[in-house]
Amino acid sequence: MRVRVSLLLGALLLASGSVHAFNLDLNKLIDIGKKTTDLKEVDEQGEAEIGNVSAAALLGAAPLVQNEKLQAYVNEVGLWLAMQTERPDLAWRFGVMDTDSVNAFAAPGGYVFITRGLLLRMRNEAELAGVLAHEIGHVLKRHHLVAIQKNAKSGLAANLLSMAVDNSSGGYGEWKKKAIGASTELYARGLDKEDEFEADRLGVVIAARAGYDPYGLPSVLQTLDGMNAQDGNLALLFKTHPAARQRLDLLDTAMAGSLDRYASQPVMKDRFEKIVGEYARKGK
């Protein structure tokens, strides 16, 4: 586990320096773009390639925090959660983005990111696990791929096809910019509300299965619900996600006491405070 975390961390830290660290194969991505209108034709390799573009877009907007200990910790928690799912063999990668914005993101193929702004508002590892498990749920259900499929005429698939023409005149650099821009548009628009609700339900189950108190995610939602809606660091989160109160109410209905027997599972506060607290004390 430790070796795998180290390798994944190394790849992510390289990627944070430049979007060029992702191997964006033009012909492969164009082929994926053609197939995206029929989601069943996108295999795991295709999913990973689309994830590369999406992750590049995210890290182009905000690089990873340059703290190896913090990144290794988040990867360790994330990988443990991912191992409890039906897709443990994906090339899962987790990272903390260097921004005060309060948010978390997932990309096809196993990419999961949480922002520094959200991480530093958490109180224990169960809360971290709940948020990571929510994002893992998006990957498991291929929510972003489905969103691309639904918006194929105006979304990433269509852009990939049109970029083939641009590339024929040697504009590979411009092609990459457009590919990343198309992916960024998806994150700015957000997923369907039902996708977010489904990821919430999956998140509490995955966290419980991994041995955490399943109320970690609801606890984070309570924190978000109590924050000032005018805070600029919440702007993108509130734009792309249902209201925290609505999510809490639906989770309460869905859980309906069924996970109460797991509420005695640990929240891992000490380990969280040791690593995240140390990072916070040292400053950004």
PDB file of C-alpha atoms in Angstrom:
ATOM      1  CA  MET A   1       0.000   0.000   0.000  1.00  0.00           C
ATOM      2  CA  ARG A   2       2.748   2.474   0.966  1.00  0.00           C
ATOM      3  CA  VAL A   3       4.682   1.874  -2.285  1.00  0.00           C
ATOM      4  CA  ARG A   4       1.549   2.365  -4.380  1.00  0.00           C
ATOM      5  CA  VAL A   5       0.700   5.568  -2.510  1.00  0.00           C
ATOM      6  CA  SER A   6       4.214   6.869  -3.130  1.00  0.00           C
ATOM      7  CA  LEU A   7       4.014   6.152  -6.856  1.00  0.00           C
ATOM      8  CA  LEU A   8       0.602   7.779  -7.182  1.00  0.00           C
ATOM      9  CA  LEU A   9       1.743  10.772  -5.169  1.00  0.00           C
ATOM     10  CA  GLY A  10       4.787  11.199  -7.399  1.00  0.00           C
ATOM     11  CA  ALA A  11       2.635  11.200 -10.500  1.00  0.00           C
ATOM     12  CA  LEU A  12       0.254  13.748  -9.024  1.00  0.00           C
ATOM     13  CA  LEU A  13       3.001  16.075  -7.852  1.00  0.00           C
ATOM     14  CA  LEU A  14       4.507  16.040 -11.324  1.00  0.00           C
ATOM     15  CA  ALA A  15       1.115  16.786 -12.793  1.00  0.00           C
ATOM     16  CA  SER A  16       0.576  19.731 -10.495  1.00  0.00           C
ATOM     17  CA  GLY A  17       3.488  21.572 -12.085  1.00  0.00           C
ATOM     18  CA  SER A  18       1.969  21.572 -15.565  1.00  0.00           C
ATOM     19  CA  VAL A  19      -0.912  20.100 -17.498  1.00  0.00           C
ATOM     20  CA  HIS A  20       1.694  18.872 -19.974  1.00  0.00           C
ATOM     21  CA  ALA A  21       2.600  16.127 -17.485  1.00  0.00           C
ATOM     22  CA  PHE A  22      -0.537  14.265 -18.609  1.00  0.00           C
ATOM     23  CA  ASN A  23      -0.048  12.075 -21.643  1.00  0.00           C
ATOM     24  CA  LEU A  24      -2.830  13.360 -23.886  1.00  0.00           C
ATOM     25  CA  ASP A  25      -2.787  11.100 -26.955  1.00  0.00           C
ATOM     26  CA  LEU A  26      -4.561  13.051 -29.701  1.00  0.00           C
ATOM     27  CA  ASN A  27      -5.724  10.160 -31.881  1.00  0.00           C
ATOM     28  CA  LYS A  28      -6.884   8.164 -28.857  1.00  0.00           C
ATOM     29  CA  LEU A  29      -8.906  11.066 -27.494  1.00  0.00           C
ATOM     30  CA  ILE A  30     -10.498  11.802 -30.866  1.00  0.00           C
ATOM     31  CA  ASP A  31     -11.475   8.139 -31.093  1.00  0.00           C
ATOM     32  CA  ILE A  32     -12.970   8.366 -27.606  1.00  0.00           C
ATOM     33  CA  GLY A  33     -14.842  11.479 -28.633  1.00  0.00           C
ATOM     34  CA  LYS A  34     -16.434   9.559 -31.509  1.00  0.00           C
ATOM     35  CA  LYS A  35     -17.474   6.746 -29.185  1.00  0.00           C
ATOM     36  CA  THR A  36     -18.747   8.871 -26.318  1.00  0.00           C
ATOM     37  CA  THR A  37     -22.226   9.166 -27.815  1.00  0.00           C
ATOM     38  CA  ASP A  38     -22.457   5.438 -27.095  1.00  0.00           C
ATOM     39  CA  LEU A  39     -21.183   5.170 -23.526  1.00  0.00           C
ATOM     40  CA  LYS A  40     -20.977   1.377 -23.657  1.00  0.00           C
ATOM     41  CA  GLU A  41     -18.084   1.643 -26.122  1.00  0.00           C
ATOM     42  CA  VAL A  42     -15.900   3.617 -23.738  1.00  0.00           C
ATOM     43  CA  ASP A  43     -13.717   1.039 -21.991  1.00  0.00           C
ATOM     44  CA  GLU A  44     -11.588   1.642 -18.894  1.00  0.00           C
ATOM     45  CA  GLN A  45      -8.669   2.846 -21.013  1.00  0.00           C
ATOM     46  CA  GLY A  46     -10.925   5.361 -22.715  1.00  0.00           C
ATOM     47  CA  GLU A  47     -12.314   6.400 -19.352  1.00  0.00           C
ATOM     48  CA  ALA A  48      -8.767   6.967 -18.112  1.00  0.00           C
ATOM     49  CA  GLU A  49      -7.884   9.121 -21.128  1.00  0.00           C
ATOM     50  CA  ILE A  50     -10.946  11.312 -20.603  1.00  0.00           C
ATOM     51  CA  GLY A  51      -9.983  11.474 -16.935  1.00  0.00           C
ATOM     52  CA  ASN A  52      -6.517  12.715 -17.919  1.00  0.00           C
ATOM     53  CA  VAL A  53      -8.034  15.686 -19.722  1.00  0.00           C
ATOM     54  CA  SER A  54     -10.420  16.429 -16.863  1.00  0.00           C
ATOM     55  CA  ALA A  55      -7.695  16.172 -14.220  1.00  0.00           C
ATOM     56  CA  ALA A  56      -5.428  18.415 -16.304  1.00  0.00           C
ATOM     57  CA  ALA A  57      -8.200  20.992 -16.439  1.00  0.00           C
ATOM     58  CA  LEU A  58      -8.640  20.900 -12.666  1.00  0.00           C
ATOM     59  CA  LEU A  59      -4.924  21.085 -11.888  1.00  0.00           C
ATOM     60  CA  GLY A  60      -4.483  23.800 -14.471  1.00  0.00           C
ATOM     61  CA  ALA A  61      -6.877  25.918 -12.417  1.00  0.00           C
ATOM     62  CA  ALA A  62      -5.331  25.031  -9.046  1.00  0.00           C
ATOM     63  CA  PRO A  63      -2.173  22.895  -8.593  1.00  0.00           C
ATOM     64  CA  LEU A  64      -1.645  20.395  -5.822  1.00  0.00           C
ATOM     65  CA  VAL A  65      -0.453  21.446  -2.391  1.00  0.00           C
ATOM     66  CA  GLN A  66       3.298  20.882  -2.283  1.00  0.00           C
ATOM     67  CA  ASN A  67       3.302  18.809   0.894  1.00  0.00           C
ATOM     68  CA  GLU A  68       4.205  15.172   0.423  1.00  0.00           C
ATOM     69  CA  LYS A  69       3.080  14.046   3.875  1.00  0.00           C
ATOM     70  CA  LEU A  70      -0.370  15.589   3.463  1.00  0.00           C
ATOM     71  CA  GLN A  71      -0.804  14.175  -0.044  1.00  0.00           C
ATOM     72  CA  ALA A  72       0.314  10.704   1.055  1.00  0.00           C
ATOM     73  CA  TYR A  73      -2.188  10.781   3.921  1.00  0.00           C
ATOM     74  CA  VAL A  74      -5.126  11.712   1.699  1.00  0.00           C
ATOM     75  CA  ASN A  75      -4.067   9.067  -0.828  1.00  0.00           C
ATOM     76  CA  GLU A  76      -3.900   6.421   1.887  1.00  0.00           C
ATOM     77  CA  VAL A  77      -7.406   7.219   3.106  1.00  0.00           C
ATOM     78  CA  GLY A  78      -8.752   7.405  -0.436  1.00  0.00           C
ATOM     79  CA  LEU A  79      -7.186   4.166  -1.581  1.00  0.00           C
ATOM     80  CA  TRP A  80      -8.534   2.318   1.453  1.00  0.00           C
ATOM     81  CA  LEU A  81     -12.023   3.565   0.628  1.00  0.00           C
ATOM     82  CA  ALA A  82     -11.671   2.652  -3.054  1.00  0.00           C
ATOM     83  CA  MET A  83     -10.647  -0.881  -2.112  1.00  0.00           C
ATOM     84  CA  GLN A  84     -14.068  -1.377  -0.515  1.00  0.00           C
ATOM     85  CA  THR A  85     -15.883  -0.736  -3.815  1.00  0.00           C
ATOM     86  CA  GLU A  86     -16.672  -2.764  -6.902  1.00  0.00           C
ATOM     87  CA  ARG A  87     -13.905  -1.016  -8.838  1.00  0.00           C
ATOM     88  CA  PRO A  88     -10.824  -1.454  -6.639  1.00  0.00           C
ATOM     89  CA  ASP A  89      -8.482  -1.997  -9.582  1.00  0.00           C
ATOM     90  CA  LEU A  90      -8.887   1.428 -11.173  1.00  0.00           C
ATOM     91  CA  ALA A  91      -5.736   3.573 -11.082  1.00  0.00           C
ATOM     92  CA  TRP A  92      -7.124   5.631  -8.204  1.00  0.00           C
ATOM     93  CA  ARG A  93      -5.358   8.953  -7.553  1.00  0.00           C
ATOM     94  CA  PHE A  94      -6.186  11.390  -4.768  1.00  0.00           C
ATOM     95  CA  GLY A  95      -4.879  14.867  -4.141  1.00  0.00           C
ATOM     96  CA  VAL A  96      -5.311  18.129  -2.226  1.00  0.00           C
ATOM     97  CA  MET A  97      -5.624  21.184  -4.467  1.00  0.00           C
ATOM     98  CA  ASP A  98      -3.882  24.384  -3.409  1.00  0.00           C
ATOM     99  CA  THR A  99      -6.852  26.757  -3.222  1.00  0.00           C
ATOM    100  CA  ASP A 100      -9.005  28.330  -0.524  1.00  0.00           C
ATOM    101  CA  SER A 101     -12.117  27.448  -2.523  1.00  0.00           C
ATOM    102  CA  VAL A 102     -14.324  24.957  -0.658  1.00  0.00           C
ATOM    103  CA  ASN A 103     -14.972  22.024  -2.962  1.00  0.00           C
ATOM    104  CA  ALA A 104     -14.099  18.505  -4.075  1.00  0.00           C
ATOM    105  CA  PHE A 105     -13.953  16.986  -7.546  1.00  0.00           C
ATOM    106  CA  ALA A 106     -13.835  13.643  -9.305  1.00  0.00           C
ATOM    107  CA  ALA A 107     -12.811  12.750 -12.845  1.00  0.00           C
ATOM    108  CA  PRO A 108     -13.325   9.555 -14.859  1.00  0.00           C
ATOM    109  CA  GLY A 109     -10.805   6.800 -14.357  1.00  0.00           C
ATOM    110  CA  GLY A 110     -10.252   7.269 -10.626  1.00  0.00           C
ATOM    111  CA  TYR A 111      -9.131  10.877 -10.080  1.00  0.00           C
ATOM    112  CA  VAL A 112     -10.388  12.472  -6.850  1.00  0.00           C
ATOM    113  CA  PHE A 113      -9.396  15.908  -5.550  1.00  0.00           C
ATOM    114  CA  ILE A 114     -10.303  17.877  -2.446  1.00  0.00           C
ATOM    115  CA  THR A 115      -9.423  21.533  -1.982  1.00  0.00           C
ATOM    116  CA  ARG A 116      -7.302  22.838   0.857  1.00  0.00           C
ATOM    117  CA  GLY A 117     -10.165  25.178   1.744  1.00  0.00           C
ATOM    118  CA  LEU A 118     -12.512  22.260   2.414  1.00  0.00           C
ATOM    119  CA  LEU A 119      -9.924  20.031   4.091  1.00  0.00           C
ATOM    120  CA  LEU A 120      -9.015  22.687   6.664  1.00  0.00           C
ATOM    121  CA  ARG A 121     -12.669  23.052   7.641  1.00  0.00           C
ATOM    122  CA  MET A 122     -12.890  19.370   8.588  1.00  0.00           C
ATOM    123  CA  ARG A 123     -12.483  18.030  12.096  1.00  0.00           C
ATOM    124  CA  ASN A 124     -11.620  14.355  11.697  1.00  0.00           C
ATOM    125  CA  GLU A 125     -10.758  11.567   9.264  1.00  0.00           C
ATOM    126  CA  ALA A 126     -14.333  10.295   9.067  1.00  0.00           C
ATOM    127  CA  GLU A 127     -15.344  13.633   7.555  1.00  0.00           C
ATOM    128  CA  LEU A 128     -12.505  13.392   5.049  1.00  0.00           C
ATOM    129  CA  ALA A 129     -13.502   9.804   4.259  1.00  0.00           C
ATOM    130  CA  GLY A 130     -17.119  10.830   3.727  1.00  0.00           C
ATOM    131  CA  VAL A 131     -16.214  13.495   1.174  1.00  0.00           C
ATOM    132  CA  LEU A 132     -13.711  11.273  -0.659  1.00  0.00           C
ATOM    133  CA  ALA A 133     -16.276   8.452  -0.692  1.00  0.00           C
ATOM    134  CA  HIS A 134     -18.851  10.814  -2.233  1.00  0.00           C
ATOM    135  CA  GLU A 135     -16.409  11.618  -5.052  1.00  0.00           C
ATOM    136  CA  ILE A 136     -15.530   7.932  -5.433  1.00  0.00           C
ATOM    137  CA  GLY A 137     -19.250   7.349  -5.923  1.00  0.00           C
ATOM    138  CA  HIS A 138     -19.219   9.665  -8.951  1.00  0.00           C
ATOM    139  CA  VAL A 139     -16.446   7.582 -10.501  1.00  0.00           C
ATOM    140  CA  LEU A 140     -18.142   4.287  -9.705  1.00  0.00           C
ATOM    141  CA  LYS A 141     -21.357   5.385 -11.413  1.00  0.00           C
ATOM    142  CA  ARG A 142     -19.490   7.091 -14.282  1.00  0.00           C
ATOM    143  CA  HIS A 143     -21.494  10.248 -13.686  1.00  0.00           C
ATOM    144  CA  HIS A 144     -19.134  12.504 -15.628  1.00  0.00           C
ATOM    145  CA  LEU A 145     -19.080  10.167 -18.623  1.00  0.00           C
ATOM    146  CA  VAL A 146     -22.866  10.093 -18.645  1.00  0.00           C
ATOM    147  CA  ALA A 147     -22.917  13.907 -18.473  1.00  0.00           C
ATOM    148  CA  ILE A 148     -20.582  14.055 -21.461  1.00  0.00           C
ATOM    149  CA  GLN A 149     -22.820  11.640 -23.320  1.00  0.00           C
ATOM    150  CA  LYS A 150     -25.941  13.692 -22.577  1.00  0.00           C
ATOM    151  CA  ASN A 151     -24.253  16.839 -23.844  1.00  0.00           C
ATOM    152  CA  ALA A 152     -22.347  15.263 -26.728  1.00  0.00           C
ATOM    153  CA  LYS A 153     -23.413  17.890 -29.262  1.00  0.00           C
ATOM    154  CA  SER A 154     -22.164  20.793 -27.182  1.00  0.00           C
ATOM    155  CA  GLY A 155     -19.853  19.089 -24.716  1.00  0.00           C
ATOM    156  CA  LEU A 156     -16.503  17.349 -24.661  1.00  0.00           C
ATOM    157  CA  ALA A 157     -17.226  14.750 -27.354  1.00  0.00           C
ATOM    158  CA  ALA A 158     -18.160  17.313 -29.977  1.00  0.00           C
ATOM    159  CA  ASN A 159     -15.175  19.446 -29.051  1.00  0.00           C
ATOM    160  CA  LEU A 160     -12.834  16.494 -29.465  1.00  0.00           C
ATOM    161  CA  LEU A 161     -14.200  15.841 -32.941  1.00  0.00           C
ATOM    162  CA  SER A 162     -13.883  19.448 -34.044  1.00  0.00           C
ATOM    163  CA  MET A 163     -10.352  19.579 -32.678  1.00  0.00           C
ATOM    164  CA  ALA A 164      -9.255  16.999 -35.224  1.00  0.00           C
ATOM    165  CA  VAL A 165      -9.532  19.712 -37.847  1.00  0.00           C
ATOM    166  CA  ASP A 166      -7.483  22.125 -35.791  1.00  0.00           C
ATOM    167  CA  ASN A 167      -4.804  19.515 -35.299  1.00  0.00           C
ATOM    168  CA  SER A 168      -4.549  18.847 -39.045  1.00  0.00           C
ATOM    169  CA  SER A 169      -3.030  22.302 -39.373  1.00  0.00           C
ATOM    170  CA  GLY A 170      -0.516  21.575 -36.649  1.00  0.00           C
ATOM    171  CA  GLY A 171      -2.348  23.266 -33.795  1.00  0.00           C
ATOM    172  CA  TYR A 172      -1.737  20.607 -31.134  1.00  0.00           C
ATOM    173  CA  GLY A 173      -1.128  23.185 -28.415  1.00  0.00           C
ATOM    174  CA  GLU A 174      -4.389  24.920 -29.259  1.00  0.00           C
ATOM    175  CA  TRP A 175      -6.134  21.551 -29.317  1.00  0.00           C
ATOM    176  CA  LYS A 176      -5.015  20.824 -25.787  1.00  0.00           C
ATOM    177  CA  LYS A 177      -6.287  24.201 -24.621  1.00  0.00           C
ATOM    178  CA  LYS A 178      -9.685  23.517 -26.167  1.00  0.00           C
ATOM    179  CA  ALA A 179      -9.854  20.009 -24.727  1.00  0.00           C
ATOM    180  CA  ILE A 180      -9.094  21.309 -21.262  1.00  0.00           C
ATOM    181  CA  GLY A 181     -11.548  24.171 -21.743  1.00  0.00           C
ATOM    182  CA  ALA A 182     -14.324  21.765 -22.733  1.00  0.00           C
ATOM    183  CA  SER A 183     -13.676  19.676 -19.644  1.00  0.00           C
ATOM    184  CA  THR A 184     -13.574  22.767 -17.416  1.00  0.00           C
ATOM    185  CA  GLU A 185     -16.996  23.761 -18.715  1.00  0.00           C
ATOM    186  CA  LEU A 186     -18.449  20.527 -17.359  1.00  0.00           C
ATOM    187  CA  TYR A 187     -17.115  21.260 -13.853  1.00  0.00           C
ATOM    188  CA  ALA A 188     -18.361  24.844 -14.000  1.00  0.00           C
ATOM    189  CA  ARG A 189     -21.832  23.642 -14.964  1.00  0.00           C
ATOM    190  CA  GLY A 190     -21.980  20.757 -12.509  1.00  0.00           C
ATOM    191  CA  LEU A 191     -23.647  17.355 -12.593  1.00  0.00           C
ATOM    192  CA  ASP A 192     -27.358  16.643 -12.323  1.00  0.00           C
ATOM    193  CA  LYS A 193     -28.744  16.977  -8.807  1.00  0.00           C
ATOM    194  CA  GLU A 194     -29.729  13.314  -8.827  1.00  0.00           C
ATOM    195  CA  ASP A 195     -26.085  12.377  -9.452  1.00  0.00           C
ATOM    196  CA  GLU A 196     -25.072  14.353  -6.370  1.00  0.00           C
ATOM    197  CA  PHE A 197     -27.781  12.724  -4.257  1.00  0.00           C
ATOM    198  CA  GLU A 198     -26.731   9.272  -5.452  1.00  0.00           C
ATOM    199  CA  ALA A 199     -23.076  10.022  -4.643  1.00  0.00           C
ATOM    200  CA  ASP A 200     -24.132  11.135  -1.143  1.00  0.00           C
ATOM    201  CA  ARG A 201     -25.913   7.824  -0.557  1.00  0.00           C
ATOM    202  CA  LEU A 202     -22.944   5.855  -1.881  1.00  0.00           C
ATOM    203  CA  GLY A 203     -20.541   7.950   0.174  1.00  0.00           C
ATOM    204  CA  VAL A 204     -22.015   7.060   3.554  1.00  0.00           C
ATOM    205  CA  VAL A 205     -22.172   3.356   2.637  1.00  0.00           C
ATOM    206  CA  ILE A 206     -18.580   3.232   1.358  1.00  0.00           C
ATOM    207  CA  ALA A 207     -17.336   5.068   4.470  1.00  0.00           C
ATOM    208  CA  ALA A 208     -19.190   2.649   6.750  1.00  0.00           C
ATOM    209  CA  ARG A 209     -17.867  -0.326   4.807  1.00  0.00           C
ATOM    210  CA  ALA A 210     -14.328   1.030   5.243  1.00  0.00           C
ATOM    211  CA  GLY A 211     -14.784   1.142   9.021  1.00  0.00           C
ATOM    212  CA  TYR A 212     -15.560   4.850   9.518  1.00  0.00           C
ATOM    213  CA  ASP A 213     -18.452   6.523  11.276  1.00  0.00           C
ATOM    214  CA  PRO A 214     -20.852   6.981   8.312  1.00  0.00           C
ATOM    215  CA  TYR A 215     -21.997  10.334   9.649  1.00  0.00           C
ATOM    216  CA  GLY A 216     -18.774  11.993   8.515  1.00  0.00           C
ATOM    217  CA  LEU A 217     -20.319  13.231   5.257  1.00  0.00           C
ATOM    218  CA  PRO A 218     -23.490  14.568   6.933  1.00  0.00           C
ATOM    219  CA  SER A 219     -21.233  16.355   9.418  1.00  0.00           C
ATOM    220  CA  VAL A 220     -19.423  18.130   6.562  1.00  0.00           C
ATOM    221  CA  LEU A 221     -22.763  19.050   4.994  1.00  0.00           C
ATOM    222  CA  GLN A 222     -23.825  20.562   8.316  1.00  0.00           C
ATOM    223  CA  THR A 223     -20.655  22.652   8.317  1.00  0.00           C
ATOM    224  CA  LEU A 224     -21.384  23.857   4.782  1.00  0.00           C
ATOM    225  CA  ASP A 225     -24.984  24.614   5.689  1.00  0.00           C
ATOM    226  CA  GLY A 226     -23.808  26.849   8.514  1.00  0.00           C
ATOM    227  CA  MET A 227     -21.357  28.847   6.406  1.00  0.00           C
ATOM    228  CA  ASN A 228     -22.015  32.292   4.975  1.00  0.00           C
ATOM    229  CA  ALA A 229     -23.586  31.838   1.550  1.00  0.00           C
ATOM    230  CA  GLN A 230     -21.913  35.092   0.447  1.00  0.00           C
ATOM    231  CA  ASP A 231     -18.430  33.684   1.050  1.00  0.00           C
ATOM    232  CA  GLY A 232     -16.663  33.785  -2.306  1.00  0.00           C
ATOM    233  CA  ASN A 233     -14.880  30.530  -1.528  1.00  0.00           C
ATOM    234  CA  LEU A 234     -18.247  28.764  -1.669  1.00  0.00           C
ATOM    235  CA  ALA A 235     -19.388  30.241  -4.988  1.00  0.00           C
ATOM    236  CA  LEU A 236     -18.540  27.306  -7.267  1.00  0.00           C
ATOM    237  CA  LEU A 237     -19.731  24.697  -4.765  1.00  0.00           C
ATOM    238  CA  PHE A 238     -23.126  26.358  -4.368  1.00  0.00           C
ATOM    239  CA  LYS A 239     -23.412  26.844  -8.123  1.00  0.00           C
ATOM    240  CA  THR A 240     -22.726  23.203  -8.993  1.00  0.00           C
ATOM    241  CA  HIS A 241     -24.293  21.339  -6.060  1.00  0.00           C
ATOM    242  CA  PRO A 242     -27.737  21.169  -4.456  1.00  0.00           C
ATOM    243  CA  ALA A 243     -28.164  23.092  -1.198  1.00  0.00           C
ATOM    244  CA  ALA A 244     -26.461  21.405   1.745  1.00  0.00           C
ATOM    245  CA  ARG A 245     -29.726  21.400   3.723  1.00  0.00           C
ATOM    246  CA  GLN A 246     -31.534  19.574   0.928  1.00  0.00           C
ATOM    247  CA  ARG A 247     -28.749  17.010   0.741  1.00  0.00           C
ATOM    248  CA  LEU A 248     -28.902  16.505   4.504  1.00  0.00           C
ATOM    249  CA  ASP A 249     -32.656  16.010   4.456  1.00  0.00           C
ATOM    250  CA  LEU A 250     -32.465  13.451   1.657  1.00  0.00           C
ATOM    251  CA  LEU A 251     -29.617  11.605   3.347  1.00  0.00           C
ATOM    252  CA  ASP A 252     -31.561  11.505   6.590  1.00  0.00           C
ATOM    253  CA  THR A 253     -34.486   9.939   4.746  1.00  0.00           C
ATOM    254  CA  ALA A 254     -32.256   7.489   2.902  1.00  0.00           C
ATOM    255  CA  MET A 255     -30.333   6.408   5.991  1.00  0.00           C
ATOM    256  CA  ALA A 256     -33.438   6.293   8.211  1.00  0.00           C
ATOM    257  CA  GLY A 257     -31.456   4.810  11.075  1.00  0.00           C
ATOM    258  CA  SER A 258     -30.160   1.940   8.943  1.00  0.00           C
ATOM    259  CA  LEU A 259     -26.547   2.975   9.527  1.00  0.00           C
ATOM    260  CA  ASP A 260     -26.921   3.852  13.195  1.00  0.00           C
ATOM    261  CA  ARG A 261     -25.276   0.588  14.220  1.00  0.00           C
ATOM    262  CA  TYR A 262     -22.119   1.793  12.475  1.00  0.00           C
ATOM    263  CA  ALA A 263     -22.105   5.165  14.233  1.00  0.00           C
ATOM    264  CA  SER A 264     -19.799   3.800  16.912  1.00  0.00           C
ATOM    265  CA  GLN A 265     -17.085   3.240  14.315  1.00  0.00           C
ATOM    266  CA  PRO A 266     -14.092   5.569  14.744  1.00  0.00           C
ATOM    267  CA  VAL A 267     -13.775   9.093  13.408  1.00  0.00           C
ATOM    268  CA  MET A 268      -9.952   8.963  13.660  1.00  0.00           C
ATOM    269  CA  LYS A 269      -9.641  12.481  15.024  1.00  0.00           C
ATOM    270  CA  ASP A 270      -6.139  12.094  16.463  1.00  0.00           C
ATOM    271  CA  ARG A 271      -4.509  10.947  13.237  1.00  0.00           C
ATOM    272  CA  PHE A 272      -6.313  13.643  11.259  1.00  0.00           C
ATOM    273  CA  GLU A 273      -5.237  16.396  13.647  1.00  0.00           C
ATOM    274  CA  LYS A 274      -1.666  15.149  13.703  1.00  0.00           C
ATOM    275  CA  ILE A 275      -1.238  15.366   9.936  1.00  0.00           C
ATOM    276  CA  VAL A 276      -3.714  18.015   8.788  1.00  0.00           C
ATOM    277  CA  GLY A 277      -3.271  20.073  11.952  1.00  0.00           C
ATOM    278  CA  GLU A 278       0.506  20.048  11.507  1.00  0.00           C
ATOM    279  CA  TYR A 279       0.118  21.264   7.947  1.00  0.00           C
ATOM    280  CA  ALA A 280      -2.283  24.015   9.057  1.00  0.00           C
ATOM    281  CA  ARG A 281       0.055  25.184  11.821  1.00  0.00           C
ATOM    282  CA  LYS A 282       3.009  25.422   9.449  1.00  0.00           C
ATOM    283  CA  GLY A 283       0.950  27.622   7.171  1.00  0.00           C
ATOM    284  CA  LYS A 284       0.225  27.469   3.464  1.00  0.00           C
TER     285      LYS A 284
END
